[in-house]
Coordinates of C-alpha atoms (C1' of nucleotides) in Angstrom, one line a residue:
Chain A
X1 CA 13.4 142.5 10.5
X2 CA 15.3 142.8 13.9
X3 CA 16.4 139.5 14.8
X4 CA 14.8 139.4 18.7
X5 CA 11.7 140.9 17.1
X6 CA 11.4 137.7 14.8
X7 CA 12.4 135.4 17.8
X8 CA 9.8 136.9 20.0
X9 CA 6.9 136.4 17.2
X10 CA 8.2 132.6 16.1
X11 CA 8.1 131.9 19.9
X12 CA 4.7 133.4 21.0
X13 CA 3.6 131.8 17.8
X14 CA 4.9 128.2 18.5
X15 CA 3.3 128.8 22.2
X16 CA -0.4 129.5 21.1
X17 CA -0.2 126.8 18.6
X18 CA 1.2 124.5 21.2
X19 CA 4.1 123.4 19.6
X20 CA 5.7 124.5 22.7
X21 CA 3.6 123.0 25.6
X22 CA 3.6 124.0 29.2
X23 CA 6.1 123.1 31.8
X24 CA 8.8 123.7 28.7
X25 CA 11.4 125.2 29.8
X26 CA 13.1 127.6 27.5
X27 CA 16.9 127.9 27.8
X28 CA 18.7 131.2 26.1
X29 CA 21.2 129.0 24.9
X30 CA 19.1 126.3 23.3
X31 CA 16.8 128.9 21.4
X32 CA 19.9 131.0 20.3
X33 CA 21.2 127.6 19.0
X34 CA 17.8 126.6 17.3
X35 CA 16.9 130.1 16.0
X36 CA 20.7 130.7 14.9
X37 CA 20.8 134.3 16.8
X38 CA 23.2 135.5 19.9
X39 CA 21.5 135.2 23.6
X40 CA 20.9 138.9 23.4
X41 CA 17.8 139.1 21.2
X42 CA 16.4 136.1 22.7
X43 CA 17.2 137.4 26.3
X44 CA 14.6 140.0 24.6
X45 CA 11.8 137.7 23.3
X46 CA 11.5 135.7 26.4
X47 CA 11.5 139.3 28.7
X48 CA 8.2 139.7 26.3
X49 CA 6.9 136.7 26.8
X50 CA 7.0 137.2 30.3
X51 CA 5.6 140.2 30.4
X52 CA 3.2 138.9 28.4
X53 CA 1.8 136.0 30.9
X54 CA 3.2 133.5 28.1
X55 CA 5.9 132.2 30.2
X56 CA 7.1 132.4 33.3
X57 CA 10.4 132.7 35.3
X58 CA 11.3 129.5 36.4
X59 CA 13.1 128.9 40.1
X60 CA 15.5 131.5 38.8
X61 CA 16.8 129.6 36.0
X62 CA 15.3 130.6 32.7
X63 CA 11.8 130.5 32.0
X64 CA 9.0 127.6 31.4
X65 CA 5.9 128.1 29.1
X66 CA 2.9 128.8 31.6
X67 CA 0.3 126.5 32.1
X68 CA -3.2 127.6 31.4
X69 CA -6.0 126.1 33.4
X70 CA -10.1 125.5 33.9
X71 CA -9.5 128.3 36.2
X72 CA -7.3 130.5 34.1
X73 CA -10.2 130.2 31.7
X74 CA -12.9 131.5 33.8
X75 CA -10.4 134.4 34.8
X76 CA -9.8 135.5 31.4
X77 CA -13.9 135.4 30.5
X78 CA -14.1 137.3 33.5
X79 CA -11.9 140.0 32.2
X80 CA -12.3 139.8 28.6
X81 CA -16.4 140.2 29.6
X82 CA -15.6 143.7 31.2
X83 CA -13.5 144.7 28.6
X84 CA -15.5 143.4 25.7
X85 CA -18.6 145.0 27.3
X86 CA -17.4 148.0 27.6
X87 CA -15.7 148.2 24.3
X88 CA -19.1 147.3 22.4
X89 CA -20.7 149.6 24.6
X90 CA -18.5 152.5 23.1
X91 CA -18.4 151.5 19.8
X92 CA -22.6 151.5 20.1
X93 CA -22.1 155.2 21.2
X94 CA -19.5 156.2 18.9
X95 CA -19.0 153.5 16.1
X96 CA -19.6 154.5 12.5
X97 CA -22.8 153.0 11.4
X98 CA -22.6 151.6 7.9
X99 CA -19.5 149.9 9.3
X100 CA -20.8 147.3 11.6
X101 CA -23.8 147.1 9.7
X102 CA -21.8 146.2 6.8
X103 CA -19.9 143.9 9.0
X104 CA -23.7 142.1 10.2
X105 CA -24.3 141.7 6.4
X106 CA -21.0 139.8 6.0
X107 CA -22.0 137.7 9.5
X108 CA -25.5 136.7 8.2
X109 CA -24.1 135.0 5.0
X110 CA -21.2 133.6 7.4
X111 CA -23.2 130.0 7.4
X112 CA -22.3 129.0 3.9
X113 CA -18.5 130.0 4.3
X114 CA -18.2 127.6 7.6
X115 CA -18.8 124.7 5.8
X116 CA -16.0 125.5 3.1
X117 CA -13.1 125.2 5.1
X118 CA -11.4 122.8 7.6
X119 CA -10.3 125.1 9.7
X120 CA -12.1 128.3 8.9
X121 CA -10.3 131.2 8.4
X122 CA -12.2 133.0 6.2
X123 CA -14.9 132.8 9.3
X124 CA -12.0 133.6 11.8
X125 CA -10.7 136.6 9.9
X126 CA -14.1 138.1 9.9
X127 CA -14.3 137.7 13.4
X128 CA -10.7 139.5 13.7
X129 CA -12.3 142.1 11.3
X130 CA -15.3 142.4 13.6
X131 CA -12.8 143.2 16.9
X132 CA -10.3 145.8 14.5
X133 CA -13.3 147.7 13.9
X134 CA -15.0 147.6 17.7
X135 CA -11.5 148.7 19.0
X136 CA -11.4 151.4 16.5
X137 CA -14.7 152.6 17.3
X138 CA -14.0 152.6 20.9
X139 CA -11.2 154.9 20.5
X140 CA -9.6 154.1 23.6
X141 CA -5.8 152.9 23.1
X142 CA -5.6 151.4 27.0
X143 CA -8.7 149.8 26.7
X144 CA -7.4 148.4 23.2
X145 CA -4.1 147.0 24.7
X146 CA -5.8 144.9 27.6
X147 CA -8.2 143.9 24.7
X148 CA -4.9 142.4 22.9
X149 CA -3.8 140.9 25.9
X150 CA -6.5 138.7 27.3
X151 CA -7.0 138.3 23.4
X152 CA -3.6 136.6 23.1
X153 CA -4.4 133.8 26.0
X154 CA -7.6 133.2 24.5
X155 CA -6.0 132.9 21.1
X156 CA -4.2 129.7 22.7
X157 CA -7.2 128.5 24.2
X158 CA -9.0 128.0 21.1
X159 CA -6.1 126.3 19.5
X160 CA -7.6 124.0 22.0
X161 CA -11.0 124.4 21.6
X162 CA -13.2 121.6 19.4
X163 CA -14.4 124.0 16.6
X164 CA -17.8 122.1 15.6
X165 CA -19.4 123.7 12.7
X166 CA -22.7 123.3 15.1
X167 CA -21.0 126.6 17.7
X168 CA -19.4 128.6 14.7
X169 CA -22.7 128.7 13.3
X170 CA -24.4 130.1 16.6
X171 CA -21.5 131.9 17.6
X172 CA -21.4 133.6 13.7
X173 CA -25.2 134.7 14.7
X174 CA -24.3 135.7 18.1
X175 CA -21.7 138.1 16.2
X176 CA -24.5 139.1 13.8
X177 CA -26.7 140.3 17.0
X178 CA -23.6 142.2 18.1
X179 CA -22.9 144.1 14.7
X180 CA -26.4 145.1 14.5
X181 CA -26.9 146.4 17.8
X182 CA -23.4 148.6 17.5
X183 CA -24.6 149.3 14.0
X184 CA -28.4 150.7 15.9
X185 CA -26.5 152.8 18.5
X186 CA -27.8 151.1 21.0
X187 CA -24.9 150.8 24.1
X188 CA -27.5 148.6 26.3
X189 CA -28.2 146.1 23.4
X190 CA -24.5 145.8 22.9
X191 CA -23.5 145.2 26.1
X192 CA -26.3 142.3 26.2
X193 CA -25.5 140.9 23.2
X194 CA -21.9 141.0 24.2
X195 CA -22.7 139.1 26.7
X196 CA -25.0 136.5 25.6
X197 CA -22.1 135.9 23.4
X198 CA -19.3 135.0 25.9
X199 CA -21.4 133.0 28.0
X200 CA -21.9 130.6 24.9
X201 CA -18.5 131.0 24.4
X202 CA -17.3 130.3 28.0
X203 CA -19.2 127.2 28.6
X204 CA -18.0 125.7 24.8
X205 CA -14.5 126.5 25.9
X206 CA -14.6 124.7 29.2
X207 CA -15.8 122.0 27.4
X208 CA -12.0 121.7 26.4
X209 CA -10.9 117.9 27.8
X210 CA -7.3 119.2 27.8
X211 CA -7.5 122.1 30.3
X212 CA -5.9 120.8 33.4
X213 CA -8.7 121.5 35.9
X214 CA -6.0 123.7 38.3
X215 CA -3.3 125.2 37.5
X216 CA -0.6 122.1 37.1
X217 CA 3.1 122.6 38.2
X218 CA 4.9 121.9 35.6
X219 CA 7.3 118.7 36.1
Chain B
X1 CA 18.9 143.2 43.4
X2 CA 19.9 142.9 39.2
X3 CA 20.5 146.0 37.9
X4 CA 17.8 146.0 35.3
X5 CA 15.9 145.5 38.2
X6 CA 16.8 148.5 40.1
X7 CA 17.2 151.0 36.6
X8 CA 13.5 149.9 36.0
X9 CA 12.2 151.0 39.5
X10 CA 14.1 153.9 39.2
X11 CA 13.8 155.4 35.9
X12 CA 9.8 154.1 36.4
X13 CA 9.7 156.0 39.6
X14 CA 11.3 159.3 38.1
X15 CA 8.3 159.4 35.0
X16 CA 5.3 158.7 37.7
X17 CA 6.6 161.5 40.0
X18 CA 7.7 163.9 36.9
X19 CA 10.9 164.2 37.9
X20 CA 11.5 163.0 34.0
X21 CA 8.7 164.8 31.8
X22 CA 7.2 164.0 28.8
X23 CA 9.4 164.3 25.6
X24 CA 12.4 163.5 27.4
X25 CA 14.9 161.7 25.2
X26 CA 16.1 158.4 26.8
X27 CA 19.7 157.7 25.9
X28 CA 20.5 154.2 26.4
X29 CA 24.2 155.6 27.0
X30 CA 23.4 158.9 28.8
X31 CA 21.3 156.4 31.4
X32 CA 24.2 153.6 31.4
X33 CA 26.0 156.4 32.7
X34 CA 24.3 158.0 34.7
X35 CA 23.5 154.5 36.8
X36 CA 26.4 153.3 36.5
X37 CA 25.5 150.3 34.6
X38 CA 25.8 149.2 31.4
X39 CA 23.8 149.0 28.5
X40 CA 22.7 146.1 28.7
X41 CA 20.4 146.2 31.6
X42 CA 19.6 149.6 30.7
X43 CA 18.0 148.5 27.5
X44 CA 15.9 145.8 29.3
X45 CA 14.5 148.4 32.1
X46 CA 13.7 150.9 28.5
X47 CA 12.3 148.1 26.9
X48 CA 10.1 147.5 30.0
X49 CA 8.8 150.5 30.6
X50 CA 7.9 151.2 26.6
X51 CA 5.9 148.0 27.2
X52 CA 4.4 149.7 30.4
X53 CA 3.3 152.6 28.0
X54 CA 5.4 155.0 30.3
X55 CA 7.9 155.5 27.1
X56 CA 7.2 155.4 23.2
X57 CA 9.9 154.4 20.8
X58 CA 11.2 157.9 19.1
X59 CA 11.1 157.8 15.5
X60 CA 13.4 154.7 15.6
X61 CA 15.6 156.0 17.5
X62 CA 15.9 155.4 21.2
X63 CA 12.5 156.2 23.8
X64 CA 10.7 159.5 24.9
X65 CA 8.8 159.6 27.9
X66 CA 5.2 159.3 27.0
X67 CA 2.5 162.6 27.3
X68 CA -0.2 162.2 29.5
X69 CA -3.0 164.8 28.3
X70 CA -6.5 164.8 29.1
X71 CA -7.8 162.8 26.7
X72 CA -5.6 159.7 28.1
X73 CA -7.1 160.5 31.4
X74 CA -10.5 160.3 29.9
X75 CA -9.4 157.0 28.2
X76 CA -7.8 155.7 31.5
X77 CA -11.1 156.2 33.5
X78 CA -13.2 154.7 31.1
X79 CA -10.8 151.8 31.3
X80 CA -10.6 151.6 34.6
X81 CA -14.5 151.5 35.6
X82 CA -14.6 148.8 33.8
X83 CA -11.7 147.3 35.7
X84 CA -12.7 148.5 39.1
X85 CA -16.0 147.8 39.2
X86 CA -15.4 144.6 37.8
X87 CA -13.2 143.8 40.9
X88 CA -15.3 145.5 43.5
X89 CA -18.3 143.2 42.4
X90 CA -16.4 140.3 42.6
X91 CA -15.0 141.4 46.0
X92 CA -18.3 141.5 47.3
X93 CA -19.3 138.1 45.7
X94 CA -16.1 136.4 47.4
X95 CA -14.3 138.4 49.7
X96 CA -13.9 138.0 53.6
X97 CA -16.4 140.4 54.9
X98 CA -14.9 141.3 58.4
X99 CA -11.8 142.6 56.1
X100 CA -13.7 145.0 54.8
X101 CA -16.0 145.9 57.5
X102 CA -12.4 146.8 59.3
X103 CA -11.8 148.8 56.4
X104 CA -14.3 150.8 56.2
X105 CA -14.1 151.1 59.9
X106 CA -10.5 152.4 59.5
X107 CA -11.9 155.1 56.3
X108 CA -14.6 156.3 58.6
X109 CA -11.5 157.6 61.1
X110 CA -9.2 159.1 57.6
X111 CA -10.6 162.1 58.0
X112 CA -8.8 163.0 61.1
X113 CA -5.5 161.6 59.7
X114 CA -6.1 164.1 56.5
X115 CA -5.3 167.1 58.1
X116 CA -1.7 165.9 59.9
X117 CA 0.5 165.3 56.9
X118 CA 0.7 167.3 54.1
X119 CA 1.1 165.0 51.5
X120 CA -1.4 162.1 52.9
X121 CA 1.2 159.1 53.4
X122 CA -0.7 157.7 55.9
X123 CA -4.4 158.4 53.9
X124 CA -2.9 156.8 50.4
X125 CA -1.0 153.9 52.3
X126 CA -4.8 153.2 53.6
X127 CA -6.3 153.3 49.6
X128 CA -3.1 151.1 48.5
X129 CA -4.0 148.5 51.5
X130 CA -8.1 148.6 50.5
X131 CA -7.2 148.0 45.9
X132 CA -4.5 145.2 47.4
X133 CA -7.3 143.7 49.4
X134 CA -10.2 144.4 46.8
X135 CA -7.3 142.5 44.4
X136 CA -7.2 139.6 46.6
X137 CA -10.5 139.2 47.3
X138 CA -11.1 139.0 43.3
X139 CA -9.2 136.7 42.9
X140 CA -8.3 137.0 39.4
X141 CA -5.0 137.6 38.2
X142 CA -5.5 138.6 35.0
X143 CA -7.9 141.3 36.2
X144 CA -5.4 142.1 38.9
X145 CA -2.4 143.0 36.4
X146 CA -4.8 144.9 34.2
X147 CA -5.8 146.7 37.0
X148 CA -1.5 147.2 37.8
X149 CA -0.8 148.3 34.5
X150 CA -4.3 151.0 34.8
X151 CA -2.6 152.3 38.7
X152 CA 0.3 153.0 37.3
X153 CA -0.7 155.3 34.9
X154 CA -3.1 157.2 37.0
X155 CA -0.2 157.4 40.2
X156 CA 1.1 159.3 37.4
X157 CA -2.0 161.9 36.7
X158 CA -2.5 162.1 41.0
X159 CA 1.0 163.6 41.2
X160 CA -0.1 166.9 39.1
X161 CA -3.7 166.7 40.6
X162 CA -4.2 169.3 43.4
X163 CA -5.0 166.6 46.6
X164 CA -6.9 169.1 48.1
X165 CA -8.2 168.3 51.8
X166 CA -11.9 169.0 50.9
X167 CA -11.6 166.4 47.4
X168 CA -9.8 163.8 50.1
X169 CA -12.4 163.9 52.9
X170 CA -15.1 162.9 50.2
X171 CA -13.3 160.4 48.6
X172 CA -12.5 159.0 52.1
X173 CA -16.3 158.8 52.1
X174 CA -16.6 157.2 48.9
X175 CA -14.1 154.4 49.8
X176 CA -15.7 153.9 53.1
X177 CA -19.1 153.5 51.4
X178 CA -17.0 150.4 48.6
X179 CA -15.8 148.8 51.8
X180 CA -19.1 148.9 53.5
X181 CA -21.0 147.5 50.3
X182 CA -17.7 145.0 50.1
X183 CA -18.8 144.0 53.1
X184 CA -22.4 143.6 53.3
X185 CA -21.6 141.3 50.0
X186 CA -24.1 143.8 47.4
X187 CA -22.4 143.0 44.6
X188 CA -24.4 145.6 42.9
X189 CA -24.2 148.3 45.5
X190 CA -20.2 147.3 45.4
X191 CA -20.3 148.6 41.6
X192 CA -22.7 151.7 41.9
X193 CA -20.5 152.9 45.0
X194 CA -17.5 152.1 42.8
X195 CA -19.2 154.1 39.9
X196 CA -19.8 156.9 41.9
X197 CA -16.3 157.3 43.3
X198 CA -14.7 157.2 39.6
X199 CA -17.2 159.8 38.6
X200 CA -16.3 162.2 41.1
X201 CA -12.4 160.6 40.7
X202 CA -12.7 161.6 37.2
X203 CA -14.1 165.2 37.6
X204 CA -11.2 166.2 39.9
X205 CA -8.5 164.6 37.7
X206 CA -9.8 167.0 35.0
X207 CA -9.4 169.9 36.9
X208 CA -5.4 169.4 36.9
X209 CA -4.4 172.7 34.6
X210 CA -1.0 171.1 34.0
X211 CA -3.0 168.5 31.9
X212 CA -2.0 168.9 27.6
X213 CA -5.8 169.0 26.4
X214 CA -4.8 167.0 23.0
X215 CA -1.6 164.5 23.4
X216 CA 1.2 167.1 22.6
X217 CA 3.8 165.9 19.8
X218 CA 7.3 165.3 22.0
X219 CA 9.0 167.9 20.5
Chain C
dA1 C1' 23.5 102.1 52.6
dA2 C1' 22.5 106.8 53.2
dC3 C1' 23.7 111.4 53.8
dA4 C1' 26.6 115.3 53.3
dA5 C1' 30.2 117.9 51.3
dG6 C1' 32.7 119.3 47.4
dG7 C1' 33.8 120.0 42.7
dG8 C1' 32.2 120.2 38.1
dT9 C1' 29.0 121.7 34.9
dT10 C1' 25.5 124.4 33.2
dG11 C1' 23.1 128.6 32.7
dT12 C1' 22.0 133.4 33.6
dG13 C1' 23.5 138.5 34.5
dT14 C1' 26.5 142.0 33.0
dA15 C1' 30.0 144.2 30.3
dT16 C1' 32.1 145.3 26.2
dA17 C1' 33.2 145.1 21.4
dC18 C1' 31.6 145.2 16.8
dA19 C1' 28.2 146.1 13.1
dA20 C1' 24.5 148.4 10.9
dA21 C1' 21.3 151.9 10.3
dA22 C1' 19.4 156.4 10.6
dG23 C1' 19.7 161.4 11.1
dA24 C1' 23.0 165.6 10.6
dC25 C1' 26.0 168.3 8.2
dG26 C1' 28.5 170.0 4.6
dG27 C1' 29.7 170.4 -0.2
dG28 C1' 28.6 170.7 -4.8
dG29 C1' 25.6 171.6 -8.6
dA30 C1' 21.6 173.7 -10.7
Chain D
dT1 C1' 20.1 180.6 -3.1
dC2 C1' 18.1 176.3 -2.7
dC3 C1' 18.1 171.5 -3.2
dC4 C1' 20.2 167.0 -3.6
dC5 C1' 23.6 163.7 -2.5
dG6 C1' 27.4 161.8 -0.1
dT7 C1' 29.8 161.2 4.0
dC8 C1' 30.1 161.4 8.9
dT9 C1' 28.6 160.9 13.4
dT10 C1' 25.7 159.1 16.7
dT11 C1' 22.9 155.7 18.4
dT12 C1' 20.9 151.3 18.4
dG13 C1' 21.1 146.1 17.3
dT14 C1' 23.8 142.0 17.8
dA15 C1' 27.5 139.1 19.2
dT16 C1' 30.7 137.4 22.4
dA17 C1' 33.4 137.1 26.6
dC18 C1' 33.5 136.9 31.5
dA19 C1' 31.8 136.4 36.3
dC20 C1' 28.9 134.5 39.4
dA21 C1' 25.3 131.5 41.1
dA22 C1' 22.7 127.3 41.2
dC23 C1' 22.1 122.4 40.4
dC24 C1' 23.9 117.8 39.9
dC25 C1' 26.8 114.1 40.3
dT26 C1' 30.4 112.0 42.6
dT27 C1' 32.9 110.7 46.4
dG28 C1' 34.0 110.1 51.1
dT29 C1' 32.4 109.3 55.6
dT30 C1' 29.4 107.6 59.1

DNA sequence: AACAAGGGTTGTGTATACAAAAGACGGGGA
DNA sequence: TCCCCGTCTTTTGTATACACAACCCTTGTT
């Protein structure tokens, strides 16, 4: 694999795992050191995490991993609740079927499969699954990018998030409610659902203790 | 300015105003050349604008300028209702209302302005000045480069639409009637009036003949 | 002792050289 | 005559070298 292409993934992958905190700074020299590449393809992966929101330019001098915030929060939920709204609303109108009611199946028998696992992935795959197949339905590629994007900060929220069996088990029926309505063809039942589902979601996120309540310069 | 800098804004500017049309091969030497630069900032303005979505990697090899056909416009406008109403309700939850109210009071006098120019500086300075403010007003940045990344591509369909006077005066209208709902703080009149306008938005940007009906493979 | 000026150090921005990979073209064989 | 394979060219990916700018530390002066 190209070599800024791996640097860029490694890096956004140590940032929403918070192995790199924010306030970090990020020097080309360092990382071409630590990764064992030339400054060029990691000039590259930070220009992409940059673009990305990840990290930002710092005083001129290189870049520092952002901070994300109580406010940042409520901004992305913001977004993500147009765009997921919509998206569900489309995939109601044009989804196939069988699909997402195969997908509400798999949701409704989710319960047993959260208590396996520490951390859940069988649970969070599905989930992923469920998103794949909403953005495919939707059939809008733009609409699918800015999905990906405020996807990625969330991503690094959650890291963050206490994951308590109690939520995943309403969230994993919350998701259930959404499959089924998509799976109906009905656009107003999927936008509601849709809903229902990030409110929950917002107010267990800002239940985080770590989010700094504003946006913190990093020192 | 850095010269990535400058060979982004320029080669960006040549795609939105199709002075570079889709299919064009992007040669990172032909454009080192041509700007006088070298590669290396070349690379990062092409890798910028592929990010953009205003250029698609070709075949492995180098970047094309992307096609814009109708369906994309379709996609775009679905995006950006979601996007734009979004914002205009949120303007109208927390915005400054005498803002708008001198917005719309500045709309209500565009349609003298229509007829002096032929291409509508003044008129498209006046919508640039009412999304910045709508933007602000929001308050959400992550909304607010969504809705940067959604602009750019349809500054790119309004240079092929036909701005005819008649389509300007009523969209002059339109805006006046977002400011005035801005205003008056009706979140939900904000949205319909919003709604409204992309409808009618929509419908013209259809009518643009030069418009590929199905994306057209670069050839 | 505190502040300012200057030099050194560090780090980014750009250029260029080198390496690698992916078509393009031609030759040879079936 | 057509297809396949090898080589060749072109273009990208990566490394390195150089130039310039910003910060920090030191030193001298007030």
């Amino acid at each position: 694999m190209r070599a800024g292409e791996r640097a860029y993934r490694e890096l956004r992958a140590d940032i929403v795992s918070w192995r790199l905190t924010p306030g970090q700074v990020l020097g080309e020299v360092d990382l071409s050191e630590r990764l064992g590449i030339s400054r060029t393809p990691v000039r590259e992966a930070l220009s992409r995490l940059t673009a990305d929101g990840l990290t930002e330019p710092h005083n001129g001098r290189g870049v520092v991993v952002s901070a994300i915030s109580a406010g940042d929060v409520r901004a992305l939920y913001e977004l993500r609740d147009s765009l997921d709204c919509r998206a569900a609303e489309l995939a109601a109108q044009r989804g196939d079927r069988d699909t997402f009611r195969a997908l509400a199946e798999e949701l409704s028998h989710a319960a047993e499969a959260l208590s396996d696992d520490p951390d859940h992935p069988a649970y969070y795959e599905l989930v992923d699954r469920m998103d794949a197949e909403i953005d495919h339905a939707a059939g809008n590629p733009y609409l699918q990018q800015a999905l990906a994007n405020v996807r990625l900060h969330l991503a690094r929220v959650r890291r963050l998030s206490t994951s308590n069996p109690r939520r995943l088990a309403i969230a994993a029926a919350e998701h259930e409610a959404i499959a089924r309505s998509i799976a109906e063809g009905d656009p107003a039942l999927a936008v509601a659902t849709t809903r229902v589902h990030l409110k929950n979601a917002l107010g267990n996120a800002l239940r985080t203790p770590e989010l700094a309540p504003v946006s913190p310069v990093a020192s």
